[in-house]
């Protein structure tokens, strides 16, 4: 483990300014193109079925929410960016099984114990408060519910755009925060989303 990256928090892009307004819309269209592999991976790893209520935290333009809905799940997509949610709604064209809600990981507009799956794809590194975000995930999960976070694998010493994701140290650090939040069976897996190496961190609410 490299000392410099060990010091980087898991939410090292908490102050990223780019998800509002026209810039947010441009990023939203970009995420429509690049989010599919993560969406497929999360749906497989979480074994999403028609029995599930999936909460997609930081849903962006909603690619993963739609993938879960196609498996029959009910889905709530939550994002702080009105630009992202506008694209999500436009692309989804009013599917009744998906609810879009403005909110944050730290203030999830979702009732206690109502979700069987909470996932966060390429977004935890942007959360302002990861401890609070995990407390909220724990609150909204039903007993036996699963949390899944997916982040791009980044290299120690990366700079610029290449830092948007986690090193091995950051993935392990997030796993530790999941255990501290009360989740069990927490594991970190080196995975692939399409050709892209990613980390998946998963855990269960007892
Ligand atoms: C890189 S995009 C990923 C979007 C989507 N999950 C995907 O895979 O296509 C990061 C998303 O996290 C959202 N975000 C930023 N801060 C957040 C927070 N505190 N809570 C929840 N989502 C947040 C952004 O608005 C943005 O839509």
mmCIF file of C-alpha atoms and ligand atoms in Angstrom:
data_model
loop_
_atom_site.group_PDB
_atom_site.id
_atom_site.type_symbol
_atom_site.label_atom_id
_atom_site.label_comp_id
_atom_site.label_asym_id
_atom_site.label_seq_id
_atom_site.Cartn_x
_atom_site.Cartn_y
_atom_site.Cartn_z
ATOM 1 C CA UNK A 1 0.000 0.000 0.000
ATOM 2 C CA UNK A 2 1.277 3.424 -0.952
ATOM 3 C CA UNK A 3 1.319 5.982 1.870
ATOM 4 C CA UNK A 4 0.105 8.926 -0.242
ATOM 5 C CA UNK A 5 -3.062 7.136 -1.419
ATOM 6 C CA UNK A 6 -3.711 5.617 1.992
ATOM 7 C CA UNK A 7 -4.204 9.190 3.171
ATOM 8 C CA UNK A 8 -6.747 9.944 0.416
ATOM 9 C CA UNK A 9 -10.302 9.579 1.739
ATOM 10 C CA UNK A 10 -12.789 7.400 -0.150
ATOM 11 C CA UNK A 11 -14.747 10.552 -1.056
ATOM 12 C CA UNK A 12 -11.775 12.374 -2.517
ATOM 13 C CA UNK A 13 -14.014 14.163 -5.093
ATOM 14 C CA UNK A 14 -16.642 15.371 -2.627
ATOM 15 C CA UNK A 15 -16.369 18.927 -3.927
ATOM 16 C CA UNK A 16 -16.684 18.136 -7.638
ATOM 17 C CA UNK A 17 -18.687 21.050 -9.080
ATOM 18 C CA UNK A 18 -19.648 19.585 -12.467
ATOM 19 C CA UNK A 19 -23.061 17.951 -12.040
ATOM 20 C CA UNK A 20 -25.317 21.007 -12.182
ATOM 21 C CA UNK A 21 -26.616 23.057 -15.119
ATOM 22 C CA UNK A 22 -25.352 22.610 -18.656
ATOM 23 C CA UNK A 23 -22.137 20.897 -17.525
ATOM 24 C CA UNK A 24 -24.251 18.417 -15.576
ATOM 25 C CA UNK A 25 -26.322 17.704 -18.688
ATOM 26 C CA UNK A 26 -23.184 17.099 -20.757
ATOM 27 C CA UNK A 27 -21.845 14.715 -18.109
ATOM 28 C CA UNK A 28 -25.291 13.080 -17.985
ATOM 29 C CA UNK A 29 -25.166 12.221 -21.692
ATOM 30 C CA UNK A 30 -21.618 10.932 -21.259
ATOM 31 C CA UNK A 31 -22.704 8.694 -18.344
ATOM 32 C CA UNK A 32 -25.527 7.314 -20.502
ATOM 33 C CA UNK A 33 -22.814 5.932 -22.776
ATOM 34 C CA UNK A 34 -20.305 4.742 -20.197
ATOM 35 C CA UNK A 35 -22.587 3.571 -17.362
ATOM 36 C CA UNK A 36 -23.939 0.423 -19.006
ATOM 37 C CA UNK A 37 -21.183 -1.965 -17.961
ATOM 38 C CA UNK A 38 -21.453 -0.965 -14.280
ATOM 39 C CA UNK A 39 -25.243 -1.305 -14.499
ATOM 40 C CA UNK A 40 -24.976 -4.850 -15.868
ATOM 41 C CA UNK A 41 -22.353 -5.794 -13.280
ATOM 42 C CA UNK A 42 -24.381 -4.437 -10.331
ATOM 43 C CA UNK A 43 -27.548 -6.180 -11.506
ATOM 44 C CA UNK A 44 -25.681 -9.494 -11.733
ATOM 45 C CA UNK A 45 -23.796 -9.151 -8.442
ATOM 46 C CA UNK A 46 -26.934 -8.096 -6.518
ATOM 47 C CA UNK A 47 -29.004 -10.896 -8.143
ATOM 48 C CA UNK A 48 -31.771 -8.400 -8.847
ATOM 49 C CA UNK A 49 -35.191 -9.961 -9.364
ATOM 50 C CA UNK A 50 -38.842 -8.973 -9.407
ATOM 51 C CA UNK A 51 -38.893 -9.373 -5.612
ATOM 52 C CA UNK A 52 -36.567 -6.388 -5.142
ATOM 53 C CA UNK A 53 -36.879 -2.711 -4.369
ATOM 54 C CA UNK A 54 -33.562 -1.243 -5.555
ATOM 55 C CA UNK A 55 -32.434 2.203 -4.400
ATOM 56 C CA UNK A 56 -29.903 3.613 -6.880
ATOM 57 C CA UNK A 57 -27.980 6.269 -4.944
ATOM 58 C CA UNK A 58 -26.355 8.837 -7.232
ATOM 59 C CA UNK A 59 -28.318 7.380 -10.148
ATOM 60 C CA UNK A 60 -27.144 9.996 -12.669
ATOM 61 C CA UNK A 61 -29.087 9.533 -15.934
ATOM 62 C CA UNK A 62 -30.545 6.294 -14.565
ATOM 63 C CA UNK A 63 -28.896 3.569 -16.653
ATOM 64 C CA UNK A 64 -28.628 1.109 -13.752
ATOM 65 C CA UNK A 65 -32.129 1.932 -12.509
ATOM 66 C CA UNK A 66 -33.549 0.987 -15.916
ATOM 67 C CA UNK A 67 -31.455 -2.210 -16.025
ATOM 68 C CA UNK A 68 -32.871 -3.277 -12.636
ATOM 69 C CA UNK A 69 -36.417 -2.383 -13.702
ATOM 70 C CA UNK A 70 -36.047 -4.569 -16.792
ATOM 71 C CA UNK A 71 -35.417 -7.461 -14.355
ATOM 72 C CA UNK A 72 -38.805 -6.702 -12.804
ATOM 73 C CA UNK A 73 -37.573 -4.785 -9.749
ATOM 74 C CA UNK A 74 -39.178 -1.654 -8.377
ATOM 75 C CA UNK A 75 -36.541 1.093 -8.378
ATOM 76 C CA UNK A 76 -35.990 4.455 -6.711
ATOM 77 C CA UNK A 77 -33.305 6.555 -8.397
ATOM 78 C CA UNK A 78 -31.887 9.313 -6.194
ATOM 79 C CA UNK A 79 -29.542 12.086 -7.313
ATOM 80 C CA UNK A 80 -28.823 15.648 -6.139
ATOM 81 C CA UNK A 81 -28.512 16.922 -9.713
ATOM 82 C CA UNK A 82 -31.712 18.166 -11.370
ATOM 83 C CA UNK A 83 -29.886 17.983 -14.731
ATOM 84 C CA UNK A 84 -29.201 14.264 -14.278
ATOM 85 C CA UNK A 85 -32.765 13.549 -13.188
ATOM 86 C CA UNK A 86 -34.183 15.444 -16.188
ATOM 87 C CA UNK A 87 -32.199 13.193 -18.534
ATOM 88 C CA UNK A 88 -33.188 10.090 -16.535
ATOM 89 C CA UNK A 89 -36.867 10.974 -16.812
ATOM 90 C CA UNK A 90 -36.661 11.861 -20.507
ATOM 91 C CA UNK A 91 -34.877 8.630 -21.429
ATOM 92 C CA UNK A 92 -37.149 6.478 -19.268
ATOM 93 C CA UNK A 93 -40.391 7.915 -20.688
ATOM 94 C CA UNK A 94 -42.552 7.394 -17.604
ATOM 95 C CA UNK A 95 -42.015 3.771 -16.564
ATOM 96 C CA UNK A 96 -44.280 3.269 -13.552
ATOM 97 C CA UNK A 97 -41.798 0.946 -11.827
ATOM 98 C CA UNK A 98 -39.126 3.673 -11.415
ATOM 99 C CA UNK A 99 -39.445 6.672 -9.089
ATOM 100 C CA UNK A 100 -36.956 9.521 -9.511
ATOM 101 C CA UNK A 101 -36.197 11.641 -6.451
ATOM 102 C CA UNK A 102 -33.938 14.588 -5.810
ATOM 103 C CA UNK A 103 -31.791 13.826 -2.765
ATOM 104 C CA UNK A 104 -28.360 12.829 -1.606
ATOM 105 C CA UNK A 105 -26.720 9.788 -0.099
ATOM 106 C CA UNK A 106 -26.653 11.729 3.162
ATOM 107 C CA UNK A 107 -30.424 12.444 3.001
ATOM 108 C CA UNK A 108 -32.127 9.604 1.190
ATOM 109 C CA UNK A 109 -35.807 10.359 0.497
ATOM 110 C CA UNK A 110 -36.698 6.704 1.086
ATOM 111 C CA UNK A 111 -38.633 5.147 4.020
ATOM 112 C CA UNK A 112 -36.910 3.044 6.702
ATOM 113 C CA UNK A 113 -36.483 -0.650 5.926
ATOM 114 C CA UNK A 114 -38.095 -0.399 2.490
ATOM 115 C CA UNK A 115 -35.206 -1.448 0.205
ATOM 116 C CA UNK A 116 -33.848 -4.905 -0.522
ATOM 117 C CA UNK A 117 -30.893 -3.501 -2.491
ATOM 118 C CA UNK A 118 -29.064 -0.192 -2.173
ATOM 119 C CA UNK A 119 -26.356 0.410 -4.720
ATOM 120 C CA UNK A 120 -24.015 3.271 -5.463
ATOM 121 C CA UNK A 121 -22.231 3.133 -8.820
ATOM 122 C CA UNK A 122 -19.298 5.463 -9.433
ATOM 123 C CA UNK A 123 -20.660 7.899 -6.883
ATOM 124 C CA UNK A 124 -19.297 7.210 -3.372
ATOM 125 C CA UNK A 125 -16.099 9.076 -4.270
ATOM 126 C CA UNK A 126 -18.350 12.173 -4.654
ATOM 127 C CA UNK A 127 -20.348 11.862 -1.396
ATOM 128 C CA UNK A 128 -19.820 14.674 1.077
ATOM 129 C CA UNK A 129 -20.135 12.443 4.159
ATOM 130 C CA UNK A 130 -19.562 8.722 3.665
ATOM 131 C CA UNK A 131 -20.354 7.789 7.289
ATOM 132 C CA UNK A 132 -23.741 9.517 7.035
ATOM 133 C CA UNK A 133 -24.345 8.025 3.575
ATOM 134 C CA UNK A 134 -23.763 4.531 4.976
ATOM 135 C CA UNK A 135 -26.002 5.247 7.985
ATOM 136 C CA UNK A 136 -28.740 6.212 5.517
ATOM 137 C CA UNK A 137 -28.180 3.079 3.422
ATOM 138 C CA UNK A 138 -28.435 0.986 6.602
ATOM 139 C CA UNK A 139 -31.625 2.811 7.611
ATOM 140 C CA UNK A 140 -33.452 2.242 4.323
ATOM 141 C CA UNK A 141 -32.373 -1.412 3.918
ATOM 142 C CA UNK A 142 -34.652 -4.159 5.183
ATOM 143 C CA UNK A 143 -32.989 -6.924 7.241
ATOM 144 C CA UNK A 144 -31.147 -9.182 4.796
ATOM 145 C CA UNK A 145 -30.902 -6.321 2.284
ATOM 146 C CA UNK A 146 -27.708 -5.865 0.260
ATOM 147 C CA UNK A 147 -25.463 -2.852 -0.233
ATOM 148 C CA UNK A 148 -23.256 -2.712 -3.317
ATOM 149 C CA UNK A 149 -20.752 -0.032 -4.289
ATOM 150 C CA UNK A 150 -18.863 -0.107 -7.591
ATOM 151 C CA UNK A 151 -15.901 2.151 -8.309
ATOM 152 C CA UNK A 152 -13.342 2.172 -11.110
ATOM 153 C CA UNK A 153 -9.941 0.801 -10.063
ATOM 154 C CA UNK A 154 -7.395 3.587 -9.998
ATOM 155 C CA UNK A 155 -3.647 3.487 -9.689
ATOM 156 C CA UNK A 156 -1.637 4.838 -6.807
ATOM 157 C CA UNK A 157 -0.305 8.219 -7.824
ATOM 158 C CA UNK A 158 -2.935 8.804 -10.568
ATOM 159 C CA UNK A 159 -3.812 12.415 -11.362
ATOM 160 C CA UNK A 160 -6.747 14.321 -12.895
ATOM 161 C CA UNK A 161 -9.659 12.328 -14.357
ATOM 162 C CA UNK A 162 -7.766 9.098 -13.710
ATOM 163 C CA UNK A 163 -8.349 9.555 -9.970
ATOM 164 C CA UNK A 164 -12.158 9.155 -10.263
ATOM 165 C CA UNK A 165 -12.441 5.794 -8.529
ATOM 166 C CA UNK A 166 -10.602 3.906 -5.807
ATOM 167 C CA UNK A 167 -7.214 2.426 -5.201
ATOM 168 C CA UNK A 168 -7.079 -0.883 -3.328
ATOM 169 C CA UNK A 169 -6.499 1.075 -0.120
ATOM 170 C CA UNK A 170 -9.600 3.205 -0.673
ATOM 171 C CA UNK A 171 -11.759 0.145 -1.453
ATOM 172 C CA UNK A 172 -10.563 -1.499 1.785
ATOM 173 C CA UNK A 173 -11.141 1.708 3.686
ATOM 174 C CA UNK A 174 -14.752 1.862 2.417
ATOM 175 C CA UNK A 175 -15.231 -1.778 3.445
ATOM 176 C CA UNK A 176 -14.098 -0.832 6.958
ATOM 177 C CA UNK A 177 -16.658 1.985 7.035
ATOM 178 C CA UNK A 178 -19.367 -0.495 5.917
ATOM 179 C CA UNK A 179 -18.484 -2.782 8.846
ATOM 180 C CA UNK A 180 -18.504 0.179 11.231
ATOM 181 C CA UNK A 181 -21.998 1.062 9.935
ATOM 182 C CA UNK A 182 -23.216 -2.397 11.031
ATOM 183 C CA UNK A 183 -23.142 -4.293 7.739
ATOM 184 C CA UNK A 184 -21.947 -7.907 7.802
ATOM 185 C CA UNK A 185 -20.322 -10.237 5.257
ATOM 186 C CA UNK A 186 -18.554 -7.209 3.800
ATOM 187 C CA UNK A 187 -16.170 -8.060 1.002
ATOM 188 C CA UNK A 188 -14.052 -6.261 -1.561
ATOM 189 C CA UNK A 189 -13.781 -7.888 -4.986
ATOM 190 C CA UNK A 190 -11.621 -6.937 -7.934
ATOM 191 C CA UNK A 191 -14.109 -7.156 -10.799
ATOM 192 C CA UNK A 192 -14.591 -6.146 -14.440
ATOM 193 C CA UNK A 193 -17.279 -3.886 -15.840
ATOM 194 C CA UNK A 194 -16.919 -4.704 -19.517
ATOM 195 C CA UNK A 195 -13.191 -4.279 -20.082
ATOM 196 C CA UNK A 196 -12.762 -1.799 -17.218
ATOM 197 C CA UNK A 197 -11.290 -3.025 -13.919
ATOM 198 C CA UNK A 198 -13.497 -2.022 -10.978
ATOM 199 C CA UNK A 199 -13.882 -2.695 -7.283
ATOM 200 C CA UNK A 200 -17.138 -3.991 -5.945
ATOM 201 C CA UNK A 201 -17.698 -3.684 -2.220
ATOM 202 C CA UNK A 202 -20.727 -5.519 -0.908
ATOM 203 C CA UNK A 203 -22.325 -6.126 2.468
ATOM 204 C CA UNK A 204 -25.578 -7.218 4.065
ATOM 205 C CA UNK A 205 -27.799 -5.697 6.731
ATOM 206 C CA UNK A 206 -28.186 -8.371 9.449
HETATM 207 C C1 LIG B 1 -19.990 9.629 -12.088
HETATM 208 S S1 LIG B 1 -21.694 9.959 -11.865
HETATM 209 C C2 LIG B 1 -22.370 8.297 -11.844
HETATM 210 C C3 LIG B 1 -23.826 8.268 -12.205
HETATM 211 C C4 LIG B 1 -24.459 6.878 -12.270
HETATM 212 N N1 LIG B 1 -24.397 6.190 -10.991
HETATM 213 C C5 LIG B 1 -23.837 6.043 -13.354
HETATM 214 O O1 LIG B 1 -23.146 5.064 -13.029
HETATM 215 O O2 LIG B 1 -24.046 6.363 -14.540
HETATM 216 C C6 LIG B 1 -21.773 10.450 -10.153
HETATM 217 C C7 LIG B 1 -23.170 10.835 -9.697
HETATM 218 O O3 LIG B 1 -23.153 11.022 -8.266
HETATM 219 C C8 LIG B 1 -24.010 12.088 -7.966
HETATM 220 N N2 LIG B 1 -23.676 12.629 -6.634
HETATM 221 C C9 LIG B 1 -22.767 13.587 -6.317
HETATM 222 N N3 LIG B 1 -22.781 13.803 -4.974
HETATM 223 C C10 LIG B 1 -23.701 12.959 -4.449
HETATM 224 C C11 LIG B 1 -24.194 12.721 -3.126
HETATM 225 N N4 LIG B 1 -23.717 13.379 -2.064
HETATM 226 N N5 LIG B 1 -25.167 11.798 -2.961
HETATM 227 C C12 LIG B 1 -25.649 11.106 -4.021
HETATM 228 N N6 LIG B 1 -25.230 11.294 -5.291
HETATM 229 C C13 LIG B 1 -24.268 12.207 -5.499
HETATM 230 C C14 LIG B 1 -23.798 13.081 -9.115
HETATM 231 O O4 LIG B 1 -24.847 14.016 -9.240
HETATM 232 C C15 LIG B 1 -23.683 12.132 -10.299
HETATM 233 O O5 LIG B 1 -24.926 11.899 -10.913
#
